[in-house]
Each structure stands twice: as structure tokens, then as C-alpha cells.
Short mmCIF file of C-alpha atoms in Angstrom, two decimals:
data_model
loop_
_atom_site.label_atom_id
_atom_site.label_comp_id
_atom_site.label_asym_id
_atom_site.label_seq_id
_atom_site.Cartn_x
_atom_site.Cartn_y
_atom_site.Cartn_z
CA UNK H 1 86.96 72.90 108.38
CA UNK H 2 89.79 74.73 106.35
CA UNK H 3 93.29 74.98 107.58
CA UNK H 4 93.91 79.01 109.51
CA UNK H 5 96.10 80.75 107.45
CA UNK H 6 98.57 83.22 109.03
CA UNK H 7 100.61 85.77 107.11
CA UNK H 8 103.60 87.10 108.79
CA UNK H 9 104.76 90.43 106.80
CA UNK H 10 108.59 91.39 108.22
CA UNK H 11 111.20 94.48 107.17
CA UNK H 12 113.89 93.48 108.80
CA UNK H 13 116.58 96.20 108.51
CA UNK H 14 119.54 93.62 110.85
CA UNK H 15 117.49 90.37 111.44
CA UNK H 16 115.83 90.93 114.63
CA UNK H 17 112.45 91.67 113.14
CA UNK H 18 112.84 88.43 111.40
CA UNK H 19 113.56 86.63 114.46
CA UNK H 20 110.92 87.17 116.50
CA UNK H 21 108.78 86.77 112.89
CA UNK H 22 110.61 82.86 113.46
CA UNK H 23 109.49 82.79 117.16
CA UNK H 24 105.77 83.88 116.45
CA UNK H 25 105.49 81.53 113.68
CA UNK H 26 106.69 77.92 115.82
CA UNK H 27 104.57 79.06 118.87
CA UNK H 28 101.17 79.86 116.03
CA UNK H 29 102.20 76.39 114.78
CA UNK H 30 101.66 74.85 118.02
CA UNK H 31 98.27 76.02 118.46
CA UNK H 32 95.67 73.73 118.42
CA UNK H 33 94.34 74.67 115.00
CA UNK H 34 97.26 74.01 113.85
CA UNK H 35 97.68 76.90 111.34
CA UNK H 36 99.46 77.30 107.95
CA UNK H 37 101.78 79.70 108.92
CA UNK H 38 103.76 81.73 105.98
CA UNK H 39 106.30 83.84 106.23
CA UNK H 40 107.68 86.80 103.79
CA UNK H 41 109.89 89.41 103.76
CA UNK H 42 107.47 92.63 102.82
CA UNK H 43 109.03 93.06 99.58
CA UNK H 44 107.87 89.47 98.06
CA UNK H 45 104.23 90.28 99.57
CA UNK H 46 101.83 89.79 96.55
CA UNK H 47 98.23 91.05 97.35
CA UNK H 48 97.36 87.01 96.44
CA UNK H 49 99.04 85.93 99.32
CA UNK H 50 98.04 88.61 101.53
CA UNK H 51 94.27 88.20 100.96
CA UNK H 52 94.85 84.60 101.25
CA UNK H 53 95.51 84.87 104.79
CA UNK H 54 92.61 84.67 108.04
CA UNK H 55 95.06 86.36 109.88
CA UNK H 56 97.74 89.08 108.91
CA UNK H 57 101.02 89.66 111.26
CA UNK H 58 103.33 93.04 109.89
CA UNK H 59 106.19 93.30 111.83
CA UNK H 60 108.79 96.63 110.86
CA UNK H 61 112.08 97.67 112.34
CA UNK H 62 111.81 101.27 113.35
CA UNK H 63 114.70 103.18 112.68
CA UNK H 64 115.35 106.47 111.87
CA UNK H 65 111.69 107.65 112.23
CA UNK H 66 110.50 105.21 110.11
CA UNK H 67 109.31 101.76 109.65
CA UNK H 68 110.95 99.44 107.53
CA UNK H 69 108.99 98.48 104.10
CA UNK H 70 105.92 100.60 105.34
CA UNK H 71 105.96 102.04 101.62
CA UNK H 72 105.95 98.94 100.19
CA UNK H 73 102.95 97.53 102.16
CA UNK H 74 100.58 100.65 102.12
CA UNK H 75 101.03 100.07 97.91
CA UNK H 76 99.03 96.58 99.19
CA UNK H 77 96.50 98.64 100.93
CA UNK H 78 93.39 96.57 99.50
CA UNK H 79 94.72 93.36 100.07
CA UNK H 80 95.46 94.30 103.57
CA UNK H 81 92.19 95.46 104.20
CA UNK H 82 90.34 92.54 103.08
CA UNK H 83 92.19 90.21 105.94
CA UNK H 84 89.78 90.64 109.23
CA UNK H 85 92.30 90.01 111.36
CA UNK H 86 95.43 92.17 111.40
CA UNK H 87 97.94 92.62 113.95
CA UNK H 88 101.06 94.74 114.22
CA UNK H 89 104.53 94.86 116.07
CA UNK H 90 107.75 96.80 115.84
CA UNK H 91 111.24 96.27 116.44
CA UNK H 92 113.56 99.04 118.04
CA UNK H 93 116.95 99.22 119.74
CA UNK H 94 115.05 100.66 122.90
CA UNK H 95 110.94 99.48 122.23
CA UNK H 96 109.06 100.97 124.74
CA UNK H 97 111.99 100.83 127.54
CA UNK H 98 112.41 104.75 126.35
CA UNK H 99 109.82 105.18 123.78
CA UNK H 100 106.18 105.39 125.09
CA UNK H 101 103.63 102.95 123.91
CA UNK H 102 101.65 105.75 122.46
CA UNK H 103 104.58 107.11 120.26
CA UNK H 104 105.43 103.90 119.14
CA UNK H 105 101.68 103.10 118.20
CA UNK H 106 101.65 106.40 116.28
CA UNK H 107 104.69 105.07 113.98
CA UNK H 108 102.61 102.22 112.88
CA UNK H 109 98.88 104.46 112.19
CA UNK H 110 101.68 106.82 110.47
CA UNK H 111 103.12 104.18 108.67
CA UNK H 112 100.60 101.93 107.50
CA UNK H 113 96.92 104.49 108.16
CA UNK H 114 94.32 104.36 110.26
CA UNK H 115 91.89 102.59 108.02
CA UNK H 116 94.50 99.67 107.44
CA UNK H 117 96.24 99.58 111.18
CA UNK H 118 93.54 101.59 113.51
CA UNK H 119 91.91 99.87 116.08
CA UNK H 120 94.34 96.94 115.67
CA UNK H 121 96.98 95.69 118.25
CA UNK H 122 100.36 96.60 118.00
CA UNK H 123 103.18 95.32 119.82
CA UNK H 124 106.65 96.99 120.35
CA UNK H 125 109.68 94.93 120.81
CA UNK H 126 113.52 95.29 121.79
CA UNK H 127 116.42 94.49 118.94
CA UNK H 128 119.75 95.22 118.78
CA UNK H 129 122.23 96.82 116.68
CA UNK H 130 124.91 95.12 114.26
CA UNK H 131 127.92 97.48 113.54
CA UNK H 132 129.44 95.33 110.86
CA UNK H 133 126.02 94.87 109.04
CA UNK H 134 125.23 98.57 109.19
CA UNK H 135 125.23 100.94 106.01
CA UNK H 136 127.58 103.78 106.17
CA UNK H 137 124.64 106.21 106.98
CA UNK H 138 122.86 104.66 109.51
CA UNK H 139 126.83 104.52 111.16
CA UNK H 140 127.11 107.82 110.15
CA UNK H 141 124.08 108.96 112.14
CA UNK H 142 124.32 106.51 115.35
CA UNK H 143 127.71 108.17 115.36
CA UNK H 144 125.80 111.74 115.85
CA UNK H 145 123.23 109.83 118.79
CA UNK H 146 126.16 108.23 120.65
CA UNK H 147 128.07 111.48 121.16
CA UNK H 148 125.14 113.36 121.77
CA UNK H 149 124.58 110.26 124.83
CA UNK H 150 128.20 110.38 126.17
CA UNK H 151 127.85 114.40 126.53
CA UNK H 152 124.51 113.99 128.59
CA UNK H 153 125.22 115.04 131.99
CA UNK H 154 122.22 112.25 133.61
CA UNK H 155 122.91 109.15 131.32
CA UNK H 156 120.48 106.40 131.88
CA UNK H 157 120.91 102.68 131.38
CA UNK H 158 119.49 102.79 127.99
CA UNK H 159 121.88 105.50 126.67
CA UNK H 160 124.36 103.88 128.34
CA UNK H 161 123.19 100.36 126.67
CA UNK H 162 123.56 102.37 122.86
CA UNK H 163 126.95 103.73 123.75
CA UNK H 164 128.25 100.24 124.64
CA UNK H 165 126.39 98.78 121.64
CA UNK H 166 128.14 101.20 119.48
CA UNK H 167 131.70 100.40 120.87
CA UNK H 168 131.65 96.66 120.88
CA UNK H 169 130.34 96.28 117.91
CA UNK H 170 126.59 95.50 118.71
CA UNK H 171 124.35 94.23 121.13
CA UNK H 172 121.16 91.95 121.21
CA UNK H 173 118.24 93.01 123.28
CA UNK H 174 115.87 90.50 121.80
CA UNK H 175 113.27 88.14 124.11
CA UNK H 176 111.30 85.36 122.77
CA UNK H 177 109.10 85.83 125.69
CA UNK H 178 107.84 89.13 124.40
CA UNK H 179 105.70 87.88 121.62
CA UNK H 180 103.71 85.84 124.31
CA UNK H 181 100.76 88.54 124.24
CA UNK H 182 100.85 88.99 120.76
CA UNK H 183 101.22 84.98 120.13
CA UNK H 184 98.18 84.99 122.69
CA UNK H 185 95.98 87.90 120.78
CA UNK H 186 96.42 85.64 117.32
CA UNK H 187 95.78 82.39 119.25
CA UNK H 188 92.33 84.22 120.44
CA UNK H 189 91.48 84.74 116.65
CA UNK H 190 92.54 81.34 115.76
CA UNK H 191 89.85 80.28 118.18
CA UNK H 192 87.60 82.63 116.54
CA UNK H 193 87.67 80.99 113.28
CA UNK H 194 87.66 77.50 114.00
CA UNK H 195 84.39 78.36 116.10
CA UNK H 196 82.69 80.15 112.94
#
């Protein structure tokens, strides 16, 4: 029987997306299959590699409205397609501690279609923020988000969480434990193959 082969697609805008691509990848390697796990930043996909793999992982930062090196990966839209197995996560200051589930899911049909990402899982993750990594615009707008925050009559802990990010210079809201049930829906399709 032929080695699994897992793909693990990140856009990683500050390294958190990448991280938890990292923590997928050593728990996949554990499995019992024992999988060839690969992973790429989304801008070296090739569609070779991509329909290489049983199983395809995309992770994306969301920021801004958008996820990062969607644009790049729909221009891979066949290769996608032709992996069975496809599963999705994002990576957010907040994930769904302030953004529903449902909005959050929306980014990623948005992003990457419905043919290419509907009826797939998708899994929405906490990040951080790193002020001294950040371009000048994406400053430039937290700057507009963090004063709109302090002027907010009812703060809650997650505005308050941004405003503190933004004056100590970052925070990091990441949690290996959070890929469990996406680590868990790949293991199930792992077992999958090695059964067929």
C-alpha cells in the first residue's frame, strides 16, 4: 500500500497560520499510516504537488476581509479539485470568539468557491498580532479599529484583548489544542485510504 500524502497549503500574513500548519503536520505524522506530510507556503504551490496529494489542508490568515493567498490558490482551481479530500481552516486575531462560525465559513466559500471548498470542513482558529512585523497599512488601519474599541461605551474582553495587543506591541492567542478536530477529521480520511 502507498504512503498517504498530505498537502498543507498556508498564507501566513505574521506566522501563526504557519504554526498551527507545524502543529497539524507532527500530530498527521504520528498517525498510524504514517503519512508523507508536505508543507508549502501557497505561493510555491505547483498544481504537481497539489494533485499529488490524498489529502489537501489550506490554511489562510483572515485579515482585512480577506484571506491570505486565496488569489493565488483559486488560479490552482483544477488541481485542487482533483484531491478528494480537502479541508480548510483560518487564522484570525478573534476566530470565532467574536466572529460566528457561519461568517467565518462564508470567507473561505468566498475565497476559494463553492465547487472547490463547499461541503468541506473548515476550521477557524485564534492568532495574534505582531506590531513590529506589521506593514504600515495594516498599522494604519488597526490604528482606526483600536480607537473605534476604546470609544465603545460596553467594551468586551475581546476588544479589550485588541486594544492591549495594539499597545504592547502584540499578543499571541494561538492553541495547539485547537487543531485536535481538524487533526481528527484528516486522521478519519487517513483511515479511509489505507482501508481502500
Amino acid at each position: 500500500m502507498p504512503t498517504p500524502n498530505v498537502l498543507i497549503l498556508f498564507g501566513s500574513t505574521y506566522g501563526h497560520t504557519e504554526r498551527y500548519a507545524h502543529w497539524i503536520a507532527e500530530d498527521l505524522r504520528a498517525h498510524a499510516s504514517a503519512p508523507q506530510v508536505t508543507l508549502s507556503p501557497v505561493a510555491e504551490a505547483t498544481d504537481e504537488m497539489i494533485e499529488a496529494a490524498d489529502v489537501l489542508i489550506v490554511g489562510a490568515s483572515y485579515l482585512g476581509g480577506f484571506l491570505t493567498g486565496a488569489p493565488t490558490l483559486r488560479k490552482r482551481r483544477e488541481a485542487m479539485l482533483s484531491v478528494p479530500n480537502r479541508v480548510f481552516y483560518t487564522v484570525s486575531f478573534n476566530g470565532t470568539e467574536v466572529y460566528p462560525r457561519s461568517y467565518l465559513d462564508e470567507r473561505v466559500m468566498k475565497s476559494y468557491k463553492a465547487d472547490v471548498a463547499g461541503d468541506r470542513p473548515a476550521f477557524h482558529f485564534r492568532g495574534g498580532l505582531k506590531m513590529d512585523e506589521m506593514s504600515k497599512l495594516h498599522k494604519t488601519a488597526l490604528t482606526g479599529v483600536k480607537t473605534a474599541y476604546k470609544l465603545k461605551p460596553k467594551q468586551n474582553e475581546y476588544d479589550k484583548q485588541l486594544i492591549e495587543a495594539f499597545e504592547n506591541g502584540g499578543a499571541d492567542h494561538t492553541n495547539r489544542e485547537w487543531t485536535k478536530p481538524l487533526v481528527a477529521e484528516v486522521e478519519s480520511y487517513l483511515t479511509e485510504i489505507a482501508a481502500s
